Amino acid sequence: MNTTRRFPSGFLWGAATAAYQIEGAWAEDGKGDSIWDRFVRKPGVIVDGTTGDVACDHYHRYAEDVELMAQMGLGAYRFSIAWPRIFPQGGGKLNQKGLDFYKRLVDALHKRGIKPVATLYHWDLPQALEDHGGWVNRDTALRFAEYAYALFQELGDQVPIWSTLNEPFIQAFYGYGNGENAPGRRNPWAILPVVHHLLLGHGLAVEAFRAVRPTNAQIGIVMLIWPSHPATSLPPDVAAARRVDGAMHRIFLDPLFRGHYPKDLMFRLGVRMMRAPVLPGDMAIISRPLDYVGVNTYTRLLHRADWRDPLLAVRKIEPQAPTTAMGWEIYPDCIVESLQKVREYTDLPLYITENGAAFEDTLDPDGQINDTERIAYLRSHIAAAHRAIELGIDLRGYFAWTLLDNFEWAKGKSKRFGLIYTDYATQRRIPKQSAAFFREVIANNGL
Ligand code: FCB
């Protein structure tokens, strides 16, 4: 391959996963139930009726999976730790067997020269804490900090890059606001307290990290940033897109980097929702300095104003452009624009911690998955990442979502995002053509 877009030396190429989406072993080695274990058992909430009980069985097959990562040449692997494996009831006594799984995983990664990048919370709250109010309850933030502290002590020196939360927006708005995700609560009143307690838990975890001071390790947060565009240039639509930007991005970025919630949004949401119980000192905790920011981005969003929507008075407009199997517009500049969004707040190093696409993959008669659409998606988005660097953005790495087809939350096993195909019946893994493409990109450090 003739490389014309070379990335800076040391640029980190990785793939990302999340515990509930791949591990399986949902009730093994003393693990407690998470809100997802409970949620998937409600009728009708997962489109294909599947669960993550077994998922990719990664809990037992991690060694094989690390080999596949090594074959792809990955420099880093982003995974999440299941809180209920470590503290089955959310707090109290640490479950050694659960912790040992992550120790084995991290060891295997180091043996293959792959940097472990660990997320503390990718949406799988211990059900025991949900039974006491979950993220609506301030106490959950304190339990989260204790859990984080324990992991920094146990694994801090082995994991060079940590993140506190993955996409707090989805947890707050989908988990508690519209109920599409676990814990499945449909209570818009809960959104603000949940946002605040997630951020407080994040800030307390950062404090715990600084107290433990693992050597040479960094801590950050992973944000979902989907550029929010107005569907027309009419002023009400421009204002609508700004409200979406507020609810998805500014509601987190303002407190994290400026120490206050965005006033315009609080005015809108505040009259409809219980005001978040912000206690003196909270905002200082939430805005503790970080080492980097992770950005998950897949597409952009188009909205118009619509006063019938009680929450934000907006209506989503379907894109008039090619989409992925999720119905998400293919819009490579989402990479540049989402990084620029974070840059409005901070000059910290940035990572693309998730980017990728679901398509209808099929096995060829010769057993190959020739996923040309995914390759085109990756190529155009990696090119955009290169453009962002040329524009002066301090982008340090790119993580493809995802290593292997897995349990895609409410979409169950119906959406395949993997570089590697998972045959769920046999748990056979088959690297797709996109895995070979990504291996080339990594080997050349560019396109
Ligand atoms: C992100 C999630 C990840 C996966 C991708 C498709 O929002 O962080 O777990 O579901 O979307």
Short mmCIF file of C-alpha atoms and ligand atoms in Angstrom, two decimals:
data_model
loop_
_atom_site.label_atom_id
_atom_site.label_comp_id
_atom_site.label_asym_id
_atom_site.label_seq_id
_atom_site.Cartn_x
_atom_site.Cartn_y
_atom_site.Cartn_z
CA MET A 1 0.00 0.00 0.00
CA ASN A 2 1.26 3.43 -0.92
CA THR A 3 0.90 5.40 2.29
CA THR A 4 0.17 9.05 1.68
CA ARG A 5 -1.54 9.87 4.96
CA ARG A 6 0.91 8.92 7.65
CA PHE A 7 0.03 9.41 11.31
CA PRO A 8 2.44 10.78 13.93
CA SER A 9 4.81 8.20 15.35
CA GLY A 10 3.44 6.60 18.50
CA PHE A 11 -0.15 7.06 17.31
CA LEU A 12 -2.22 4.43 19.08
CA TRP A 13 -4.29 2.07 16.92
CA GLY A 14 -6.78 0.00 18.83
CA ALA A 15 -10.15 -1.66 18.99
CA ALA A 16 -12.81 -1.20 21.66
CA THR A 17 -15.37 -3.42 23.40
CA ALA A 18 -17.57 -3.28 26.50
CA ALA A 19 -17.94 -5.92 29.20
CA TYR A 20 -21.65 -6.68 28.89
CA GLN A 21 -21.45 -6.78 25.10
CA ILE A 22 -18.83 -9.53 24.91
CA GLU A 23 -18.06 -11.30 28.18
CA GLY A 24 -21.04 -13.58 28.80
CA ALA A 25 -20.50 -15.61 32.01
CA TRP A 26 -23.23 -13.46 33.46
CA ALA A 27 -23.55 -15.44 36.69
CA GLU A 28 -20.08 -16.92 37.12
CA ASP A 29 -17.36 -16.66 39.74
CA GLY A 30 -19.49 -14.73 42.19
CA LYS A 31 -20.59 -11.97 39.80
CA GLY A 32 -23.65 -10.01 40.91
CA ASP A 33 -26.47 -8.99 38.58
CA SER A 34 -26.09 -5.77 36.67
CA ILE A 35 -28.99 -3.62 35.48
CA TRP A 36 -28.49 -5.18 32.03
CA ASP A 37 -28.85 -8.72 33.40
CA ARG A 38 -32.20 -7.65 34.78
CA PHE A 39 -33.30 -5.48 31.85
CA VAL A 40 -32.79 -8.07 29.08
CA ARG A 41 -35.25 -10.39 30.85
CA LYS A 42 -38.15 -7.98 30.41
CA PRO A 43 -40.27 -9.04 27.44
CA GLY A 44 -39.94 -6.96 24.30
CA VAL A 45 -37.06 -4.71 25.27
CA ILE A 46 -34.40 -6.38 23.07
CA VAL A 47 -35.43 -6.42 19.39
CA ASP A 48 -34.42 -10.04 18.74
CA GLY A 49 -35.12 -11.34 22.24
CA THR A 50 -31.47 -12.22 22.84
CA THR A 51 -29.43 -11.49 25.98
CA GLY A 52 -25.79 -10.98 26.87
CA ASP A 53 -25.80 -14.09 29.08
CA VAL A 54 -23.24 -15.72 26.79
CA ALA A 55 -22.57 -12.95 24.22
CA CYS A 56 -19.13 -13.74 22.72
CA ASP A 57 -18.14 -15.89 25.70
CA HIS A 58 -15.08 -13.68 25.93
CA TYR A 59 -14.81 -14.40 29.67
CA HIS A 60 -13.65 -17.90 28.71
CA ARG A 61 -12.15 -17.13 25.30
CA TYR A 62 -10.18 -13.98 26.11
CA ALA A 63 -6.86 -15.68 25.34
CA GLU A 64 -7.99 -16.54 21.81
CA ASP A 65 -9.32 -13.01 21.40
CA VAL A 66 -6.03 -11.48 22.50
CA GLU A 67 -4.31 -13.65 19.86
CA LEU A 68 -6.66 -12.25 17.22
CA MET A 69 -5.82 -8.72 18.39
CA ALA A 70 -2.13 -9.49 18.09
CA GLN A 71 -2.62 -10.85 14.57
CA MET A 72 -4.26 -7.57 13.63
CA GLY A 73 -1.30 -5.72 15.08
CA LEU A 74 -3.37 -3.72 17.57
CA GLY A 75 -1.30 -1.38 19.70
CA ALA A 76 -4.06 -0.97 22.28
CA TYR A 77 -7.26 -2.62 23.43
CA ARG A 78 -10.05 -0.66 25.07
CA PHE A 79 -12.31 -2.79 27.28
CA SER A 80 -14.59 -2.12 30.21
CA ILE A 81 -14.63 -3.65 33.65
CA ALA A 82 -17.92 -5.05 34.94
CA TRP A 83 -18.52 -3.39 38.31
CA PRO A 84 -20.71 -6.30 39.55
CA ARG A 85 -17.84 -8.74 38.97
CA ILE A 86 -15.68 -6.72 41.37
CA PHE A 87 -18.38 -5.71 43.87
CA PRO A 88 -21.37 -8.02 43.29
CA GLN A 89 -23.57 -5.89 45.56
CA GLY A 90 -22.06 -2.58 44.44
CA GLY A 91 -19.80 -2.20 47.48
CA GLY A 92 -18.52 -4.06 50.49
CA LYS A 93 -16.20 -7.02 50.02
CA LEU A 94 -14.20 -7.28 46.79
CA ASN A 95 -14.84 -10.44 44.74
CA GLN A 96 -11.33 -11.73 44.05
CA LYS A 97 -12.38 -14.14 41.31
CA GLY A 98 -13.98 -11.33 39.32
CA LEU A 99 -10.89 -9.18 39.66
CA ASP A 100 -8.65 -12.10 38.65
CA PHE A 101 -10.34 -12.26 35.26
CA TYR A 102 -9.18 -8.73 34.46
CA LYS A 103 -5.72 -9.49 35.83
CA ARG A 104 -5.46 -12.43 33.44
CA LEU A 105 -6.72 -10.31 30.55
CA VAL A 106 -4.29 -7.47 31.27
CA ASP A 107 -1.38 -9.93 31.60
CA ALA A 108 -2.27 -11.54 28.27
CA LEU A 109 -2.37 -8.11 26.61
CA HIS A 110 1.04 -7.14 28.00
CA LYS A 111 2.53 -10.44 26.79
CA ARG A 112 1.46 -9.48 23.28
CA GLY A 113 2.62 -5.88 23.61
CA ILE A 114 -0.93 -4.49 23.53
CA LYS A 115 -1.70 -1.51 25.77
CA PRO A 116 -4.67 -2.09 28.06
CA VAL A 117 -7.12 0.83 28.08
CA ALA A 118 -9.75 0.28 30.77
CA THR A 119 -13.15 1.91 31.21
CA LEU A 120 -14.63 1.67 34.70
CA TYR A 121 -18.24 2.09 33.72
CA HIS A 122 -19.84 1.11 30.43
CA TRP A 123 -23.46 1.10 31.69
CA ASP A 124 -23.55 -2.10 33.79
CA LEU A 125 -24.48 -0.78 37.23
CA PRO A 126 -24.82 -3.43 39.95
CA GLN A 127 -28.55 -4.15 40.26
CA ALA A 128 -28.21 -3.92 44.04
CA LEU A 129 -27.46 -0.21 43.67
CA GLU A 130 -30.32 0.29 41.23
CA ASP A 131 -32.58 -1.21 43.89
CA HIS A 132 -31.58 1.76 46.04
CA GLY A 133 -32.31 4.34 43.37
CA GLY A 134 -29.38 3.76 41.00
CA TRP A 135 -27.87 6.94 39.58
CA VAL A 136 -30.79 9.00 40.87
CA ASN A 137 -29.33 8.37 44.32
CA ARG A 138 -26.26 10.45 45.16
CA ASP A 139 -24.87 7.54 47.14
CA THR A 140 -24.18 5.66 43.85
CA ALA A 141 -21.53 8.26 43.01
CA LEU A 142 -19.75 7.51 46.28
CA ARG A 143 -19.95 3.75 45.68
CA PHE A 144 -18.52 4.32 42.20
CA ALA A 145 -15.55 6.17 43.68
CA GLU A 146 -14.87 3.29 46.08
CA TYR A 147 -15.01 0.80 43.23
CA ALA A 148 -12.66 2.99 41.19
CA TYR A 149 -10.26 3.34 44.12
CA ALA A 150 -10.09 -0.44 44.55
CA LEU A 151 -9.27 -0.94 40.87
CA PHE A 152 -6.61 1.76 40.81
CA GLN A 153 -4.96 -0.01 43.75
CA GLU A 154 -5.25 -3.46 42.22
CA LEU A 155 -4.56 -2.72 38.55
CA GLY A 156 -3.43 0.90 38.47
CA ASP A 157 0.17 0.17 37.56
CA GLN A 158 -0.78 -2.40 34.93
CA VAL A 159 -3.22 -0.24 32.98
CA PRO A 160 -1.65 2.86 31.42
CA ILE A 161 -4.91 4.51 30.28
CA TRP A 162 -8.09 4.64 32.36
CA SER A 163 -11.45 6.19 31.74
CA THR A 164 -14.16 6.77 34.29
CA LEU A 165 -17.42 6.72 32.32
CA ASN A 166 -18.43 5.72 28.82
CA GLU A 167 -21.02 8.08 27.29
CA PRO A 168 -22.86 9.38 30.34
CA PHE A 169 -25.40 10.88 27.91
CA ILE A 170 -26.72 7.45 26.91
CA GLN A 171 -26.93 6.28 30.50
CA ALA A 172 -28.89 9.35 31.59
CA PHE A 173 -31.20 9.93 28.62
CA TYR A 174 -31.72 6.33 27.41
CA GLY A 175 -31.35 4.45 30.68
CA TYR A 176 -33.43 6.76 32.88
CA GLY A 177 -35.12 9.20 30.47
CA ASN A 178 -36.77 7.12 27.74
CA GLY A 179 -36.10 3.61 29.03
CA GLU A 180 -34.61 2.19 25.82
CA ASN A 181 -31.56 1.03 27.76
CA ALA A 182 -31.14 -0.48 31.22
CA PRO A 183 -32.42 0.16 33.82
CA GLY A 184 -35.37 0.94 31.55
CA ARG A 185 -36.84 3.79 33.54
CA ARG A 186 -39.03 6.24 31.64
CA ASN A 187 -38.69 9.21 33.84
CA PRO A 188 -37.48 12.48 32.29
CA TRP A 189 -37.48 13.93 35.80
CA ALA A 190 -34.59 11.65 36.64
CA ILE A 191 -32.30 12.90 33.88
CA LEU A 192 -30.74 15.86 35.65
CA PRO A 193 -30.02 14.07 38.93
CA VAL A 194 -28.57 11.14 36.96
CA VAL A 195 -26.35 13.47 34.91
CA HIS A 196 -25.15 15.16 38.06
CA HIS A 197 -24.44 11.98 39.95
CA LEU A 198 -22.62 10.42 37.01
CA LEU A 199 -20.42 13.50 36.78
CA LEU A 200 -19.90 13.54 40.54
CA GLY A 201 -18.91 9.86 40.46
CA HIS A 202 -16.50 10.71 37.65
CA GLY A 203 -14.93 13.57 39.62
CA LEU A 204 -14.61 11.48 42.78
CA ALA A 205 -13.00 8.69 40.77
CA VAL A 206 -10.48 11.18 39.36
CA GLU A 207 -9.68 12.24 42.93
CA ALA A 208 -9.23 8.59 43.89
CA PHE A 209 -6.89 8.16 40.93
CA ARG A 210 -4.73 11.11 42.00
CA ALA A 211 -4.66 9.75 45.57
CA VAL A 212 -3.47 6.29 44.46
CA ARG A 213 -1.14 7.81 41.85
CA PRO A 214 -0.52 4.77 39.68
CA THR A 215 2.82 5.19 37.95
CA ASN A 216 2.74 6.54 34.40
CA ALA A 217 -1.01 6.09 34.08
CA GLN A 218 -3.56 8.57 32.75
CA ILE A 219 -7.21 9.18 33.45
CA GLY A 220 -9.95 10.69 31.31
CA ILE A 221 -13.60 10.36 30.36
CA VAL A 222 -15.22 9.01 27.18
CA MET A 223 -17.83 11.28 25.64
CA LEU A 224 -20.35 10.63 22.91
CA ILE A 225 -20.07 13.55 20.48
CA TRP A 226 -22.33 13.53 17.44
CA PRO A 227 -22.24 16.85 15.61
CA SER A 228 -25.71 18.39 15.88
CA HIS A 229 -26.82 20.21 12.73
CA PRO A 230 -30.01 22.10 11.92
CA ALA A 231 -31.92 20.50 9.03
CA THR A 232 -32.56 23.98 7.55
CA SER A 233 -31.01 27.40 8.09
CA LEU A 234 -34.23 28.75 9.66
CA PRO A 235 -33.48 30.32 13.06
CA PRO A 236 -35.88 28.04 15.03
CA ASP A 237 -34.13 24.99 13.54
CA VAL A 238 -30.72 26.42 14.31
CA ALA A 239 -31.88 26.90 17.90
CA ALA A 240 -33.25 23.33 17.94
CA ALA A 241 -29.87 21.90 16.90
CA ARG A 242 -28.26 23.94 19.64
CA ARG A 243 -30.62 22.45 22.22
CA VAL A 244 -29.63 18.96 21.07
CA ASP A 245 -25.97 19.94 21.31
CA GLY A 246 -26.72 21.18 24.82
CA ALA A 247 -28.37 17.96 25.98
CA MET A 248 -25.81 15.66 24.40
CA HIS A 249 -22.56 17.57 24.82
CA ARG A 250 -22.58 20.85 26.70
CA ILE A 251 -24.46 19.39 29.66
CA PHE A 252 -21.29 17.36 30.33
CA LEU A 253 -18.50 19.46 28.80
CA ASP A 254 -19.47 22.71 30.56
CA PRO A 255 -19.33 21.19 34.06
CA LEU A 256 -16.21 19.13 33.29
CA PHE A 257 -14.19 22.02 31.89
CA ARG A 258 -15.92 25.21 33.09
CA GLY A 259 -17.34 24.12 36.41
CA HIS A 260 -21.00 24.98 35.73
CA TYR A 261 -24.03 23.64 33.89
CA PRO A 262 -25.09 25.41 30.67
CA LYS A 263 -27.66 28.04 31.64
CA ASP A 264 -29.80 27.88 28.50
CA LEU A 265 -30.30 24.16 28.91
CA MET A 266 -30.92 24.26 32.64
CA PHE A 267 -33.61 26.84 32.03
CA ARG A 268 -35.30 24.53 29.52
CA LEU A 269 -34.89 21.29 31.39
CA GLY A 270 -35.11 22.77 34.86
CA VAL A 271 -38.79 23.61 34.59
CA ARG A 272 -39.57 20.06 33.52
CA MET A 273 -37.24 18.12 35.72
CA MET A 274 -36.34 17.87 39.31
CA ARG A 275 -33.41 20.17 39.79
CA ALA A 276 -30.24 18.22 40.24
CA PRO A 277 -29.18 18.34 43.85
CA VAL A 278 -25.93 20.22 43.40
CA LEU A 279 -24.25 20.56 46.79
CA PRO A 280 -21.50 23.06 47.62
CA GLY A 281 -18.16 21.76 46.35
CA ASP A 282 -19.64 19.41 43.74
CA MET A 283 -18.68 21.49 40.73
CA ALA A 284 -15.06 21.71 41.88
CA ILE A 285 -14.93 17.91 42.16
CA ILE A 286 -16.53 17.46 38.74
CA SER A 287 -14.05 19.80 37.06
CA ARG A 288 -10.85 18.21 38.42
CA PRO A 289 -8.12 18.23 35.75
CA LEU A 290 -7.96 15.24 33.40
CA ASP A 291 -5.15 13.79 31.31
CA TYR A 292 -7.08 13.27 28.07
CA VAL A 293 -10.57 13.12 26.59
CA GLY A 294 -11.98 10.16 24.65
CA VAL A 295 -14.47 10.85 21.86
CA ASN A 296 -16.97 8.31 20.51
CA THR A 297 -18.43 9.43 17.21
CA TYR A 298 -20.30 7.64 14.44
CA THR A 299 -22.42 10.15 12.52
CA ARG A 300 -24.07 13.57 12.73
CA LEU A 301 -27.65 14.45 13.67
CA LEU A 302 -30.14 16.68 11.87
CA HIS A 303 -33.00 18.33 13.75
CA ARG A 304 -35.83 20.79 13.28
CA ALA A 305 -37.80 22.67 15.90
CA ASP A 306 -41.02 20.95 16.94
CA TRP A 307 -42.95 22.22 19.92
CA ARG A 308 -44.83 18.94 20.29
CA ASP A 309 -41.73 17.33 21.77
CA PRO A 310 -42.03 17.95 25.52
CA LEU A 311 -38.37 17.57 26.37
CA LEU A 312 -36.31 19.60 23.91
CA ALA A 313 -38.93 20.69 21.36
CA VAL A 314 -37.04 19.09 18.50
CA ARG A 315 -37.71 16.52 15.79
CA LYS A 316 -35.08 14.32 14.21
CA ILE A 317 -34.85 14.51 10.42
CA GLU A 318 -33.83 11.39 8.55
CA PRO A 319 -30.71 11.86 6.44
CA GLN A 320 -30.98 12.04 2.64
CA ALA A 321 -27.64 10.29 2.32
CA PRO A 322 -26.26 6.74 2.52
CA THR A 323 -26.54 5.21 5.98
CA THR A 324 -25.18 2.22 7.87
CA ALA A 325 -27.38 -0.67 9.03
CA MET A 326 -28.18 1.41 12.13
CA GLY A 327 -29.73 4.06 9.86
CA TRP A 328 -26.87 6.40 10.79
CA GLU A 329 -25.76 8.76 8.02
CA ILE A 330 -22.25 8.10 6.77
CA TYR A 331 -20.63 11.45 7.51
CA PRO A 332 -16.83 11.18 7.88
CA ASP A 333 -16.47 14.77 9.08
CA CYS A 334 -18.16 13.70 12.31
CA ILE A 335 -14.58 12.89 13.34
CA VAL A 336 -13.24 16.38 12.68
CA GLU A 337 -16.27 18.23 14.03
CA SER A 338 -16.55 16.20 17.23
CA LEU A 339 -12.86 16.67 18.01
CA GLN A 340 -13.23 20.39 17.32
CA LYS A 341 -16.17 20.50 19.71
CA VAL A 342 -14.01 19.22 22.56
CA ARG A 343 -11.21 21.56 21.51
CA GLU A 344 -13.52 24.50 22.24
CA TYR A 345 -13.09 23.46 25.87
CA THR A 346 -9.60 22.09 26.26
CA ASP A 347 -6.22 21.49 24.64
CA LEU A 348 -5.85 18.08 26.31
CA PRO A 349 -4.74 15.14 24.16
CA LEU A 350 -7.73 13.48 22.48
CA TYR A 351 -8.47 9.95 21.39
CA ILE A 352 -11.16 8.63 19.11
CA THR A 353 -12.22 5.92 21.54
CA GLU A 354 -14.97 4.54 19.28
CA ASN A 355 -15.77 4.77 15.59
CA GLY A 356 -17.12 2.12 13.25
CA ALA A 357 -20.19 0.82 11.47
CA ALA A 358 -22.78 -1.95 11.37
CA PHE A 359 -23.57 -3.46 7.99
CA GLU A 360 -25.44 -6.58 6.88
CA ASP A 361 -22.45 -8.92 6.73
CA THR A 362 -22.77 -12.18 4.86
CA LEU A 363 -20.53 -15.20 4.75
CA ASP A 364 -19.34 -15.92 1.20
CA PRO A 365 -19.45 -19.55 0.02
CA ASP A 366 -15.68 -19.64 0.58
CA GLY A 367 -16.21 -18.61 4.21
CA GLN A 368 -15.03 -15.00 3.84
CA ILE A 369 -16.79 -11.82 4.87
CA ASN A 370 -16.06 -9.28 2.20
CA ASP A 371 -17.30 -6.20 4.04
CA THR A 372 -16.37 -3.56 1.51
CA GLU A 373 -18.84 -1.03 2.95
CA ARG A 374 -17.19 -1.22 6.37
CA ILE A 375 -13.77 -0.84 4.77
CA ALA A 376 -14.97 2.26 2.91
CA TYR A 377 -16.43 3.64 6.15
CA LEU A 378 -13.21 3.06 8.06
CA ARG A 379 -11.07 4.45 5.28
CA SER A 380 -13.03 7.69 5.04
CA HIS A 381 -13.19 8.17 8.80
CA ILE A 382 -9.51 7.43 9.34
CA ALA A 383 -8.76 9.93 6.57
CA ALA A 384 -10.86 12.44 8.51
CA ALA A 385 -8.84 11.68 11.65
CA HIS A 386 -5.72 12.51 9.66
CA ARG A 387 -7.31 15.75 8.51
CA ALA A 388 -8.04 16.64 12.14
CA ILE A 389 -4.36 16.23 12.97
CA GLU A 390 -3.41 18.43 10.03
CA LEU A 391 -5.79 21.05 11.43
CA GLY A 392 -3.70 21.06 14.58
CA ILE A 393 -5.77 18.79 16.83
CA ASP A 394 -3.74 16.76 19.29
CA LEU A 395 -5.24 13.38 18.38
CA ARG A 396 -3.26 10.52 19.92
CA GLY A 397 -5.14 7.42 18.82
CA TYR A 398 -8.03 5.77 17.01
CA PHE A 399 -10.04 2.83 18.35
CA ALA A 400 -12.31 0.95 15.98
CA TRP A 401 -15.69 -0.09 17.32
CA THR A 402 -15.52 -3.00 17.60
CA LEU A 403 -13.18 -5.96 17.87
CA LEU A 404 -15.83 -8.59 17.20
CA ASP A 405 -19.58 -8.73 16.53
CA ASN A 406 -21.33 -8.57 19.88
CA PHE A 407 -24.48 -7.87 21.84
CA GLU A 408 -25.51 -4.43 20.61
CA TRP A 409 -27.68 -3.43 23.60
CA ALA A 410 -31.38 -3.08 22.71
CA LYS A 411 -30.56 -4.23 19.16
CA GLY A 412 -29.40 -7.55 20.55
CA LYS A 413 -27.35 -9.63 18.15
CA SER A 414 -29.04 -8.13 15.10
CA LYS A 415 -26.36 -5.52 14.40
CA ARG A 416 -22.82 -6.49 13.52
CA PHE A 417 -20.12 -3.86 14.10
CA GLY A 418 -17.12 -6.19 14.37
CA LEU A 419 -13.84 -6.35 12.49
CA ILE A 420 -14.19 -10.03 13.34
CA TYR A 421 -17.34 -12.03 12.63
CA THR A 422 -18.84 -13.94 15.54
CA ASP A 423 -20.69 -17.13 14.71
CA TYR A 424 -22.83 -17.18 17.85
CA ALA A 425 -23.87 -20.84 17.44
CA THR A 426 -20.30 -22.13 17.58
CA GLN A 427 -18.46 -19.07 18.97
CA ARG A 428 -16.15 -19.33 15.99
CA ARG A 429 -14.42 -16.05 15.16
CA ILE A 430 -13.78 -15.20 11.51
CA PRO A 431 -11.76 -12.07 10.76
CA LYS A 432 -13.56 -10.00 8.12
CA GLN A 433 -11.80 -8.29 5.22
CA SER A 434 -11.99 -5.10 7.29
CA ALA A 435 -9.70 -6.73 9.86
CA ALA A 436 -7.11 -7.24 7.11
CA PHE A 437 -7.62 -3.63 6.01
CA PHE A 438 -7.14 -2.36 9.57
CA ARG A 439 -4.02 -4.51 9.96
CA GLU A 440 -2.56 -2.79 6.88
CA VAL A 441 -3.43 0.66 8.22
CA ILE A 442 -1.70 -0.17 11.49
CA ALA A 443 1.34 -1.69 9.79
CA ASN A 444 1.72 1.44 7.64
CA ASN A 445 0.71 3.83 10.41
CA GLY A 446 -1.59 5.43 7.90
CA LEU A 447 -3.60 5.17 4.75
C1 FCB B 1 -21.74 3.40 21.46
C2 FCB B 1 -21.50 2.50 22.65
C3 FCB B 1 -21.01 1.13 22.28
C4 FCB B 1 -21.73 0.60 21.04
C5 FCB B 1 -21.65 1.61 19.93
C6 FCB B 1 -22.28 1.14 18.63
O1 FCB B 1 -22.67 4.37 21.80
O2 FCB B 1 -20.57 3.07 23.53
O3 FCB B 1 -21.16 0.29 23.38
O4 FCB B 1 -23.04 0.30 21.36
O5 FCB B 1 -22.25 2.80 20.33
#
